[in-house]
Amino acid sequence: MKNLRVLTTHVEEKYKAAREISNYLSTYFEAYPRHDDIIIVGIGTDKCIGDCLGPLVGTILKKRDFISPVYGTLKRPLHALNLKDRVLSIKSRHPDAFIIAIDACLGEDDSVGTIQIRSGPIDPGKGVGKNLPSVGDLSIIGIVEKLGNDNNSSLHNIRLSFIFEMAEIIAEGIMMGL
């Protein structure tokens, strides 16, 4: 399936962006009819605003009583320190599940504010030089800041409202896709 790039830089595009995500994901949801055949994994930490996109999406989905299992929330995040063990646990608990991984990402300046869906796993921490296990069968990434010299510093200077809006769009797209 073709990769999807959803522009989300303007508030008025929120519904359109969520609909595009929904349309893309609905094919996967149809292929996996049981609710526990698809797992949502939000990657990141609540200790850094720029890296809380995944856990924020997970929290929104849980609060909306999303029917499929969701791992990685603000209360119980999947981050660099626990990712390997938690992913192994998820895979042993749901060995045949299709995993949709969600994470914040650094990218080119003209890509900031976009949501991209890609077939294949996410490589968490790659943009900040970490070597962590790949996660997922499908990736949803929100490009939250440009790739630069001091990525750790820039991730701490992102507005929460920007991350929250992106998380709402992703969560709404997932909910509509189901």
Backbone as a printed PyTorch tensor [residue, N CA C, xyz], in Angstrom:
tensor([[[  0.8310,  -1.1700,   0.0000],
         [  0.0000,   0.0000,   0.0000],
         [  0.8840,   1.2440,   0.0000]],

        [[  0.4580,   2.2880,  -0.6700],
         [  1.2110,   3.5230,  -0.7940],
         [  1.3180,   4.2480,   0.5520]],

        [[  2.4770,   4.8410,   0.8060],
         [  2.6390,   5.6560,   2.0100],
         [  1.7410,   6.8720,   1.9140]],

        [[  1.3050,   7.3800,   3.0360],
         [  0.4010,   8.5220,   3.0810],
         [  1.0700,   9.6660,   3.8100]],

        [[  0.9950,  10.8300,   3.2360],
         [  1.5020,  12.0490,   3.8750],
         [  0.3130,  12.9860,   4.0340]],

        [[ -0.0190,  13.3040,   5.2600],
         [ -1.1760,  14.1350,   5.5580],
         [ -0.6840,  15.4760,   6.0760]],

        [[ -1.0430,  16.5470,   5.4010],
         [ -0.6660,  17.8790,   5.8570],
         [ -1.6220,  18.3200,   6.9520]],

        [[ -1.0860,  18.7900,   8.0560],
         [ -1.9280,  19.1880,   9.1900],
         [ -1.5160,  20.5350,   9.7510]],

        [[ -1.0330,  21.4000,   8.9150],
         [ -0.4690,  22.6380,   9.4240],
         [ -1.5170,  23.6930,   9.7600]],

        [[ -2.7460,  23.5220,   9.3200],
         [ -3.7780,  24.5080,   9.6060],
         [ -4.9380,  23.8580,  10.3300]],

        [[ -5.4750,  24.5480,  11.3150],
         [ -6.5670,  24.0150,  12.1330],
         [ -7.7510,  23.6050,  11.2670]],

        [[ -8.0790,  24.3930,  10.2480],
         [ -9.2390,  24.0810,   9.4220],
         [ -9.0720,  22.7880,   8.6200]],

        [[ -7.8780,  22.2630,   8.5690],
         [ -7.6360,  21.0180,   7.8490],
         [ -7.7710,  19.7900,   8.7550]],

        [[ -8.1010,  19.9970,  10.0240],
         [ -8.1210,  18.8890,  10.9790],
         [ -9.0500,  17.7590,  10.5490]],

        [[-10.2780,  18.0800,  10.1890],
         [-11.2300,  17.0290,   9.8280],
         [-10.7810,  16.3200,   8.5580]],

        [[-10.3030,  17.0720,   7.5910],
         [ -9.8140,  16.4820,   6.3440],
         [ -8.6470,  15.5270,   6.6130]],

        [[ -7.7340,  15.9520,   7.4740],
         [ -6.5810,  15.1150,   7.8110],
         [ -7.0250,  13.8400,   8.5180]],

        [[ -7.9360,  13.9610,   9.4880],
         [ -8.4350,  12.7740,  10.1950],
         [ -9.1360,  11.8320,   9.2220]],

        [[ -9.8880,  12.3760,   8.2720],
         [-10.5880,  11.5570,   7.2700],
         [ -9.5830,  10.8140,   6.3820]],

        [[ -8.4960,  11.4750,   5.9940],
         [ -7.4730,  10.8180,   5.1790],
         [ -6.8290,   9.6570,   5.9400]],

        [[ -6.5270,   9.8820,   7.2020],
         [ -5.9590,   8.8230,   8.0410],
         [ -6.9530,   7.6770,   8.1610]],

        [[ -8.2010,   8.0090,   8.4080],
         [ -9.2620,   7.0160,   8.5370],
         [ -9.3880,   6.1650,   7.2810]],

        [[ -9.4370,   6.8190,   6.1440],
         [ -9.5740,   6.0840,   4.8780],
         [ -8.4010,   5.1440,   4.6550]],

        [[ -7.2060,   5.5930,   4.9820],
         [ -6.0180,   4.7620,   4.8160],
         [ -6.0590,   3.5500,   5.7490]],

        [[ -6.4260,   3.7910,   7.0120],
         [ -6.4130,   2.7210,   8.0080],
         [ -7.5770,   1.7480,   7.8770]],

        [[ -8.6870,   2.1810,   7.3070],
         [ -9.8790,   1.3250,   7.2450],
         [ -9.5980,   0.0190,   6.5090]],

        [[ -8.7200,   0.0430,   5.5380],
         [ -8.3390,  -1.1850,   4.8240],
         [ -7.7130,  -2.1930,   5.7810]],

        [[ -6.8690,  -1.7030,   6.6690],
         [ -6.2390,  -2.5950,   7.6430],
         [ -7.2500,  -3.1090,   8.6550]],

        [[ -8.1270,  -2.2220,   9.1110],
         [ -9.1400,  -2.6350,  10.0750],
         [-10.0770,  -3.6810,   9.4770]],

        [[-10.3650,  -3.5720,   8.1840],
         [-11.2060,  -4.5770,   7.5130],
         [-10.4820,  -5.9130,   7.4110]],

        [[ -9.1680,  -5.8760,   7.2190],
         [ -8.3840,  -7.1110,   7.0860],
         [ -8.2230,  -7.8390,   8.4180]],

        [[ -8.4060,  -7.1210,   9.5160],
         [ -8.2850,  -7.6920,  10.8530],
         [ -9.5870,  -7.4440,  11.6030]],

        [[-10.5890,  -8.3020,  11.3940],
         [-11.9310,  -8.0290,  11.9330],
         [-12.0630,  -8.1200,  13.4490]],

        [[-11.2280,  -8.9010,  14.1190],
         [-11.3200,  -8.9800,  15.5860],
         [-10.5960,  -7.7930,  16.1920]],

        [[-11.2130,  -7.1870,  17.1950],
         [-10.6460,  -5.9710,  17.7820],
         [ -9.2760,  -6.1690,  18.3890]],

        [[ -8.9530,  -7.3800,  18.8430],
         [ -7.6330,  -7.5770,  19.4400],
         [ -6.5920,  -8.0530,  18.4270]],

        [[ -6.9450,  -8.0220,  17.1480],
         [ -5.9800,  -8.3450,  16.0950],
         [ -5.1260,  -7.1400,  15.7160]],

        [[ -5.5660,  -5.9530,  16.1250],
         [ -4.8110,  -4.7270,  15.8610],
         [ -4.4450,  -4.1040,  17.1980]],

        [[ -3.1690,  -3.7830,  17.3540],
         [ -2.6500,  -3.2010,  18.5890],
         [ -2.1280,  -1.7980,  18.2610]],

        [[ -2.4500,  -0.8410,  19.1090],
         [ -1.9090,   0.5110,  18.9800],
         [ -0.7890,   0.6650,  20.0000]],

        [[  0.3720,   1.1290,  19.5510],
         [  1.5200,   1.3290,  20.4250],
         [  1.9950,   2.7730,  20.2770]],

        [[  1.7960,   3.5560,  21.3280],
         [  2.2510,   4.9470,  21.3430],
         [  3.6260,   5.0320,  21.9850]],

        [[  4.5930,   5.5030,  21.2370],
         [  5.9820,   5.5400,  21.7020],
         [  6.3590,   6.9670,  22.0730]],

        [[  7.0500,   7.1120,  23.1940],
         [  7.5190,   8.4240,  23.6160],
         [  7.3940,   8.5840,  25.1130]],

        [[  7.7050,   9.7790,  25.5830],
         [  7.6790,  10.0480,  27.0160],
         [  6.9260,  11.3380,  27.3180]],

        [[  6.2970,  11.3610,  28.4660],
         [  5.6040,  12.5710,  28.8950],
         [  6.5660,  13.5660,  29.5470]],

        [[  7.8350,  13.2200,  29.6320],
         [  8.8250,  14.1150,  30.2410],
         [  9.3840,  15.1320,  29.2450]],

        [[  8.9820,  15.0130,  27.9930],
         [  9.4630,  15.9070,  26.9360],
         [  8.2900,  16.1970,  26.0110]],

        [[  7.8820,  17.4470,  25.9360],
         [  6.6920,  17.7860,  25.1400],
         [  6.8170,  17.2980,  23.7050]],

        [[  7.9570,  17.4860,  23.0880],
         [  8.1310,  17.0840,  21.6960],
         [  8.0910,  15.5890,  21.4820]],

        [[  8.2230,  14.8210,  22.5390],
         [  8.2470,  13.3630,  22.4240],
         [  7.0080,  12.7090,  23.0310]],

        [[  5.9800,  13.4800,  23.3420],
         [  4.8030,  12.8910,  23.9960],
         [  3.6630,  12.5990,  23.0290]],

        [[  3.8840,  12.7220,  21.7260],
         [  2.8220,  12.4850,  20.7460],
         [  2.2340,  11.0820,  20.8710]],

        [[  3.0630,  10.0510,  20.8670],
         [  2.5730,   8.6700,  20.9520],
         [  1.7630,   8.4120,  22.2180]],

        [[  2.3100,   8.7400,  23.4000],
         [  1.5420,   8.5310,  24.6270],
         [  0.2620,   9.3770,  24.6980]],

        [[  0.2920,  10.5380,  24.0880],
         [ -0.9030,  11.3840,  24.0750],
         [ -1.9980,  10.7540,  23.2120]],

        [[ -1.6270,  10.2240,  22.0550],
         [ -2.5970,   9.5140,  21.2130],
         [ -3.1540,   8.3170,  21.9760]],

        [[ -2.2790,   7.5570,  22.6380],
         [ -2.7190,   6.4000,  23.4170],
         [ -3.7030,   6.7930,  24.5070]],

        [[ -3.4290,   7.8900,  25.1880],
         [ -4.3150,   8.3720,  26.2480],
         [ -5.6700,   8.7900,  25.6880]],

        [[ -5.6740,   9.5140,  24.5860],
         [ -6.9340,   9.9390,  23.9620],
         [ -7.7580,   8.7240,  23.5550]],

        [[ -7.1190,   7.7400,  22.9350],
         [ -7.8390,   6.5340,  22.5050],
         [ -8.4250,   5.7930,  23.7050]],

        [[ -7.6510,   5.6510,  24.7620],
         [ -8.1500,   4.9730,  25.9670],
         [ -9.3310,   5.7240,  26.5740]],

        [[ -9.2530,   7.0440,  26.6430],
         [-10.3510,   7.8430,  27.2050],
         [-11.6180,   7.7350,  26.3600]],

        [[-11.4410,   7.4680,  25.0750],
         [-12.5930,   7.3100,  24.1800],
         [-13.0450,   5.8420,  24.0910]],

        [[-12.5030,   5.0000,  24.9580],
         [-12.8540,   3.5720,  25.0030],
         [-12.6340,   2.8770,  23.6620]],

        [[-11.4780,   3.1460,  23.0680],
         [-11.1210,   2.4780,  21.8110],
         [-11.1420,   0.9780,  22.0240]],

        [[-11.7050,   0.2620,  21.0830],
         [-12.0050,  -1.1590,  21.2610],
         [-10.7580,  -2.0610,  21.2090]],

        [[ -9.7240,  -1.6650,  20.5010],
         [ -8.5100,  -2.4800,  20.3820],
         [ -7.5450,  -2.1630,  21.5240]],

        [[ -6.6370,  -3.0910,  21.8300],
         [ -5.6430,  -2.8270,  22.8750],
         [ -4.7470,  -1.6400,  22.5270]],

        [[ -4.4840,  -0.8070,  23.5250],
         [ -3.6350,   0.3730,  23.3620],
         [ -2.5350,   0.3070,  24.4170]],

        [[ -1.3000,   0.4310,  23.9700],
         [ -0.1430,   0.4550,  24.8630],
         [  0.6030,   1.7600,  24.6180]],

        [[  1.0830,   2.3590,  25.7060],
         [  1.8040,   3.6220,  25.6020],
         [  0.8620,   4.7860,  25.8100]],

        [[  0.7260,   5.2090,  27.0590],
         [ -0.1280,   6.3340,  27.4240],
         [  0.7030,   7.3060,  28.2690]],

        [[  0.1230,   8.4420,  28.5880],
         [  0.8420,   9.3850,  29.4410],
         [  1.1240,   8.7800,  30.8070]],

        [[  0.1960,   7.9780,  31.2980],
         [  0.3520,   7.3520,  32.6100],
         [  1.3480,   6.1900,  32.5700]],

        [[  1.3760,   5.4790,  31.4570],
         [  2.2530,   4.3100,  31.3240],
         [  2.9330,   4.3140,  29.9440]],

        [[  3.9110,   5.2100,  29.7630],
         [  4.5330,   5.3760,  28.4460],
         [  5.4940,   4.2450,  28.0670]],

        [[  5.6800,   4.0900,  26.7700],
         [  6.7240,   3.2160,  26.2240],
         [  7.8220,   4.1480,  25.7360]],

        [[  8.9760,   4.0880,  26.3580],
         [ 10.0630,   5.0100,  26.0380],
         [ 11.3810,   4.2510,  25.9870]],

        [[ 12.4470,   4.9760,  25.7650],
         [ 13.7670,   4.3720,  25.5610],
         [ 14.1610,   3.3890,  26.6530]],

        [[ 13.7850,   3.6610,  27.9060],
         [ 14.2280,   2.8110,  29.0140],
         [ 13.4550,   1.5060,  29.1370]],

        [[ 12.2190,   1.4590,  28.6340],
         [ 11.4230,   0.2340,  28.7980],
         [ 10.9300,  -0.3630,  27.4740]],

        [[ 11.2740,   0.2550,  26.3760],
         [ 10.7130,  -0.1280,  25.0750],
         [ 10.9720,  -1.5930,  24.7240]],

        [[ 12.1950,  -2.0330,  24.8550],
         [ 12.5500,  -3.3980,  24.4650],
         [ 11.7120,  -4.4290,  25.2320]],

        [[ 11.6610,  -4.3100,  26.5490],
         [ 10.9130,  -5.2670,  27.3690],
         [  9.4100,  -5.1900,  27.1140]],

        [[  8.8850,  -3.9770,  27.0120],
         [  7.4400,  -3.8170,  26.8010],
         [  7.0050,  -4.3480,  25.4350]],

        [[  7.8060,  -4.1230,  24.4050],
         [  7.4570,  -4.6330,  23.0690],
         [  7.4950,  -6.1550,  23.0590]],

        [[  8.4820,  -6.7500,  23.7120],
         [  8.5290,  -8.2160,  23.8190],
         [  7.2850,  -8.7410,  24.5350]],

        [[  6.8690,  -8.0740,  25.5880],
         [  5.6790,  -8.4560,  26.3340],
         [  4.4170,  -8.3400,  25.4640]],

        [[  4.3040,  -7.2450,  24.7150],
         [  3.1450,  -7.0480,  23.8280],
         [  3.1020,  -8.1400,  22.7710]],

        [[  4.2500,  -8.4390,  22.1800],
         [  4.2990,  -9.4690,  21.1310],
         [  3.9930, -10.8580,  21.6800]],

        [[  4.3890, -11.1410,  22.9180],
         [  4.0730, -12.4540,  23.4820],
         [  2.5940, -12.5330,  23.8600]],

        [[  2.0280, -11.4280,  24.2600],
         [  0.6100, -11.3750,  24.6200],
         [ -0.3010, -11.4120,  23.3910]],

        [[  0.1670, -10.8200,  22.2830],
         [ -0.5960, -10.7280,  21.0350],
         [  0.3000, -11.1710,  19.8780]],

        [[  0.6300, -12.4670,  19.7880],
         [  1.6440, -12.9120,  18.8320],
         [  1.2960, -12.6940,  17.3560]],

        [[  0.0300, -12.6930,  17.0040],
         [ -0.3460, -12.5600,  15.6000],
         [ -0.9660, -11.2100,  15.2740]],

        [[ -0.8810, -10.2750,  16.1990],
         [ -1.5290,  -8.9770,  16.0120],
         [ -0.7600,  -8.1000,  15.0260]],

        [[ -1.4920,  -7.2210,  14.4010],
         [ -0.9430,  -6.1910,  13.5200],
         [ -0.7110,  -4.9590,  14.3930]],

        [[  0.5320,  -4.4950,  14.4680],
         [  0.8810,  -3.4020,  15.3730],
         [  0.9940,  -2.0910,  14.6010]],

        [[  0.2290,  -1.1030,  15.0650],
         [  0.3260,   0.2540,  14.5320],
         [  1.0970,   1.0650,  15.5610]],

        [[  2.2930,   1.5070,  15.1820],
         [  3.1590,   2.2670,  16.0800],
         [  3.0400,   3.7540,  15.7670]],

        [[  2.9890,   4.5580,  16.8290],
         [  2.8410,   6.0090,  16.6880],
         [  3.9760,   6.6780,  17.4490]],

        [[  4.6210,   7.6420,  16.7900],
         [  5.7410,   8.3210,  17.4410],
         [  5.9260,   9.7080,  16.8360]],

        [[  6.5520,  10.5800,  17.5990],
         [  6.9760,  11.8840,  17.0970],
         [  8.2770,  11.6860,  16.3340]],

        [[  8.5310,  12.5800,  15.4130],
         [  9.7080,  12.4350,  14.5650],
         [ 10.2650,  13.8130,  14.2190]],

        [[ 11.5480,  13.8590,  13.9690],
         [ 12.1920,  15.0600,  13.4490],
         [ 12.3090,  14.9000,  11.9400]],

        [[ 12.2190,  16.0090,  11.2210],
         [ 12.2800,  15.9130,   9.7620],
         [ 12.7590,  17.2040,   9.1310]],

        [[ 12.5540,  17.2910,   7.8320],
         [ 12.9210,  18.4960,   7.0960],
         [ 12.0120,  19.6480,   7.5010]],

        [[ 12.4980,  20.8590,   7.3750],
         [ 11.7650,  22.0510,   7.7940],
         [ 10.3790,  22.1290,   7.1490]],

        [[ 10.2710,  21.7830,   5.8790],
         [  8.9780,  21.8810,   5.1900],
         [  8.0290,  20.7380,   5.5400]],

        [[  8.4850,  19.7650,   6.3090],
         [  7.6360,  18.6470,   6.7300],
         [  7.0740,  18.8110,   8.1330]],

        [[  7.5740,  19.7930,   8.8850],
         [  7.1000,  20.0010,  10.2560],
         [  5.6010,  20.2890,  10.2170]],

        [[  4.8590,  19.5780,  11.0620],
         [  3.4110,  19.7320,  11.1040],
         [  2.6700,  18.7260,  10.2450]],

        [[  3.3930,  17.7830,   9.6680],
         [  2.7290,  16.7610,   8.8700],
         [  2.6570,  15.4490,   9.6400]],

        [[  1.6890,  14.6590,   9.2540],
         [  1.5350,  13.3030,   9.7770],
         [  1.7670,  12.3830,   8.6010]],

        [[  2.6100,  11.3870,   8.8020],
         [  2.8940,  10.4450,   7.7270],
         [  2.5810,   9.0350,   8.1990]],

        [[  1.9800,   8.2730,   7.3180],
         [  1.7220,   6.8640,   7.5950],
         [  2.5690,   6.0620,   6.6210]],

        [[  3.2960,   5.1230,   7.1710],
         [  4.2040,   4.3170,   6.3610],
         [  3.9960,   2.8440,   6.6530]],

        [[  4.0760,   2.0560,   5.6280],
         [  4.0780,   0.6160,   5.8090],
         [  5.4360,   0.2480,   6.3950]],

        [[  5.4350,  -0.5270,   7.4560],
         [  6.6880,  -0.9200,   8.0940],
         [  6.8410,  -0.2850,   9.4550]],

        [[  7.9050,  -0.6650,  10.1540],
         [  8.0880,  -0.2390,  11.5450],
         [  8.6480,   1.1720,  11.6940]],

        [[  8.5230,   1.6730,  12.9170],
         [  9.1640,   2.9170,  13.3480],
         [ 10.5050,   2.5350,  13.9640]],

        [[ 11.4890,   3.3860,  13.7690],
         [ 12.7800,   3.2390,  14.4440],
         [ 12.8820,   4.3460,  15.4860]],

        [[ 12.3330,   4.0960,  16.6970],
         [ 12.2990,   5.1540,  17.7140],
         [ 13.6890,   5.6260,  18.1100]],

        [[ 13.8040,   6.9180,  18.3580],
         [ 15.0540,   7.4890,  18.8370],
         [ 16.1090,   7.7200,  17.7820]],

        [[ 15.8500,   7.2960,  16.5690],
         [ 16.8550,   7.4090,  15.5140],
         [ 17.2810,   8.8670,  15.2930]],

        [[ 16.3200,   9.7850,  15.3400],
         [ 16.6120,  11.1950,  15.1010],
         [ 17.4680,  11.8440,  16.1680]],

        [[ 17.5290,  11.2280,  17.3420],
         [ 18.3600,  11.7700,  18.4270],
         [ 19.5170,  10.8340,  18.7580]],

        [[ 19.8500,   9.9390,  17.8290],
         [ 21.0360,   9.1020,  17.9530],
         [ 20.9120,   7.8890,  18.8490]],

        [[ 19.6860,   7.4620,  19.1540],
         [ 19.5040,   6.2800,  19.9970],
         [ 19.3390,   5.0420,  19.1200]],

        [[ 19.7880,   3.9040,  19.6410],
         [ 19.6620,   2.6350,  18.9410],
         [ 18.6370,   1.7860,  19.6960]],

        [[ 17.3800,   1.8640,  19.2790],
         [ 16.2920,   1.1500,  19.9330],
         [ 15.6670,   0.1720,  18.9440]],

        [[ 14.9340,  -0.8250,  19.4530],
         [ 14.3280,  -1.7910,  18.5320],
         [ 13.2370,  -1.1490,  17.6690]],

        [[ 13.1410,  -1.6270,  16.4380],
         [ 12.0680,  -1.1960,  15.5380],
         [ 10.7460,  -1.7260,  16.0730]],

        [[  9.6700,  -0.9550,  15.8500],
         [  8.3660,  -1.3270,  16.3900],
         [  7.2930,  -1.1300,  15.3210]],

        [[  6.4460,  -2.1500,  15.1570],
         [  5.2410,  -1.9950,  14.3590],
         [  5.2810,  -2.6210,  12.9840]],

        [[  4.0840,  -2.8160,  12.4620],
         [  3.8820,  -3.2580,  11.0870],
         [  3.4980,  -2.0710,  10.2100]],

        [[  2.9520,  -1.0560,  10.8500],
         [  2.5470,   0.1820,  10.1940],
         [  2.9600,   1.3170,  11.1220]],

        [[  3.4620,   2.4200,  10.5600],
         [  3.9490,   3.5400,  11.3540],
         [  3.1280,   4.7850,  11.0920]],

        [[  2.7730,   5.4680,  12.1660],
         [  2.1860,   6.7980,  12.0530],
         [  3.1380,   7.7310,  12.7750]],

        [[  3.7080,   8.6560,  12.0190],
         [  4.6530,   9.5890,  12.6300],
         [  4.1500,  11.0170,  12.4440]],

        [[  4.3370,  11.7880,  13.4830],
         [  4.0610,  13.2140,  13.4150],
         [  5.3840,  13.9380,  13.4280]],

        [[  5.6440,  14.7090,  12.3960],
         [  6.9070,  15.4450,  12.3470],
         [  6.7170,  16.7250,  13.1320]],

        [[  7.3850,  16.7830,  14.2840],
         [  7.1370,  17.8350,  15.2640],
         [  8.1860,  18.9440,  15.2650]],

        [[  9.3330,  18.6830,  14.6590],
         [ 10.4000,  19.6910,  14.6610],
         [ 11.3910,  19.3340,  13.5630]],

        [[ 12.1330,  20.3420,  13.1160],
         [ 13.1320,  20.0760,  12.0750],
         [ 14.3520,  19.4040,  12.6830]],

        [[ 14.9700,  18.5840,  11.8860],
         [ 16.1980,  17.9040,  12.2610],
         [ 17.3040,  18.9420,  12.2950]],

        [[ 17.9910,  19.0510,  13.4250],
         [ 19.0220,  20.0860,  13.5570],
         [ 20.1980,  19.6010,  14.3540]],

        [[ 21.0170,  20.5440,  14.7850],
         [ 22.2290,  20.2080,  15.5260],
         [ 21.9500,  19.7930,  16.9600]],

        [[ 20.9760,  20.4150,  17.6050],
         [ 20.6980,  20.1410,  19.0150],
         [ 19.2650,  19.6320,  19.1540]],

        [[ 19.0340,  18.3900,  18.7200],
         [ 17.6850,  17.8350,  18.6680],
         [ 17.0590,  17.6700,  20.0420]],

        [[ 17.8410,  17.2840,  21.0520],
         [ 17.2810,  17.1230,  22.3920],
         [ 16.7380,  18.4410,  22.9220]],

        [[ 17.4600,  19.5170,  22.6890],
         [ 17.0200,  20.8360,  23.1520],
         [ 15.7600,  21.2750,  22.4180]],

        [[ 15.7100,  21.0880,  21.1160],
         [ 14.5570,  21.5470,  20.3390],
         [ 13.3000,  20.7650,  20.6950]],

        [[ 13.4180,  19.5100,  21.0830],
         [ 12.2420,  18.7190,  21.4610],
         [ 11.5980,  19.2440,  22.7430]],

        [[ 12.3590,  19.9430,  23.5530],
         [ 11.8300,  20.5010,  24.8060],
         [ 11.1970,  21.8740,  24.6030]],

        [[ 11.3380,  22.4550,  23.4240],
         [ 10.8410,  23.8100,  23.1720],
         [  9.6460,  23.8340,  22.2230]],

        [[  8.9350,  22.7480,  22.1080],
         [  7.7700,  22.6610,  21.2330],
         [  6.5210,  22.9650,  22.0470]],

        [[  5.5910,  23.6580,  21.4410],
         [  4.3500,  24.0030,  22.1370],
         [  3.4720,  22.7630,  22.3170]],

        [[  2.9590,  22.5850,  23.5230],
         [  2.0720,  21.4610,  23.8170],
         [  0.8130,  21.5130,  22.9490]],

        [[  0.3050,  22.7000,  22.6730],
         [ -0.9080,  22.8180,  21.8550],
         [ -0.6930,  22.2240,  20.4660]],

        [[  0.4920,  22.3800,  19.9140],
         [  0.8340,  21.8130,  18.6020],
         [  0.8130,  20.2850,  18.6600]],

        [[  1.4390,  19.7130,  19.6710],
         [  1.4790,  18.2560,  19.8240],
         [  0.0760,  17.7220,  20.0960]],

        [[ -0.6790,  18.4100,  20.9430],
         [ -2.0290,  17.9720,  21.2860],
         [ -2.9380,  17.9710,  20.0600]],

        [[ -2.8530,  18.9950,  19.2470],
         [ -3.6730,  19.0540,  18.0260],
         [ -3.3360,  17.8950,  17.0930]],

        [[ -2.0530,  17.6150,  16.9410],
         [ -1.6290,  16.5090,  16.0960],
         [ -2.1320,  15.1740,  16.6620]],

        [[ -2.0540,  15.0130,  17.9760],
         [ -2.5320,  13.7890,  18.6300],
         [ -4.0340,  13.6140,  18.4370]],

        [[ -4.7860,  14.7050,  18.5470],
         [ -6.2370,  14.6290,  18.3350],
         [ -6.5670,  14.1860,  16.9180]],

        [[ -5.8470,  14.7000,  15.9490],
         [ -6.0810,  14.3290,  14.5490],
         [ -5.8020,  12.8460,  14.3450]],

        [[ -4.6860,  12.3660,  14.8590],
         [ -4.3250,  10.9490,  14.7020],
         [ -5.3590,  10.0600,  15.3940]],

        [[ -5.7080,  10.4060,  16.6290],
         [ -6.6850,   9.6050,  17.3750],
         [ -8.0370,   9.5960,  16.6650]],

        [[ -8.4620,  10.7380,  16.1840],
         [ -9.7500,  10.8110,  15.4710],
         [ -9.6990,   9.9780,  14.1900]],

        [[ -8.5970,  10.0340,  13.4860],
         [ -8.4490,   9.2210,  12.2720],
         [ -8.5090,   7.7380,  12.5700]],

        [[ -7.8750,   7.3200,  13.6600],
         [ -7.9110,   5.9100,  14.0630],
         [ -9.3290,   5.5080,  14.4450]],

        [[-10.0040,   6.3520,  15.2400],
         [-11.3680,   6.0440,  15.6680],
         [-12.3140,   5.9610,  14.4640]],

        [[-12.2060,   6.8990,  13.5410],
         [-13.0670,   6.9020,  12.3500],
         [-12.7550,   5.7120,  11.4530]],

        [[-11.4860,   5.3010,  11.4020],
         [-11.0880,   4.1820,  10.5550],
         [-11.6620,   2.8610,  11.0190]],

        [[-11.9160,   2.7630,  12.3170],
         [-12.4750,   1.5260,  12.8700],
         [-13.9580,   1.4660,  12.5690]]])
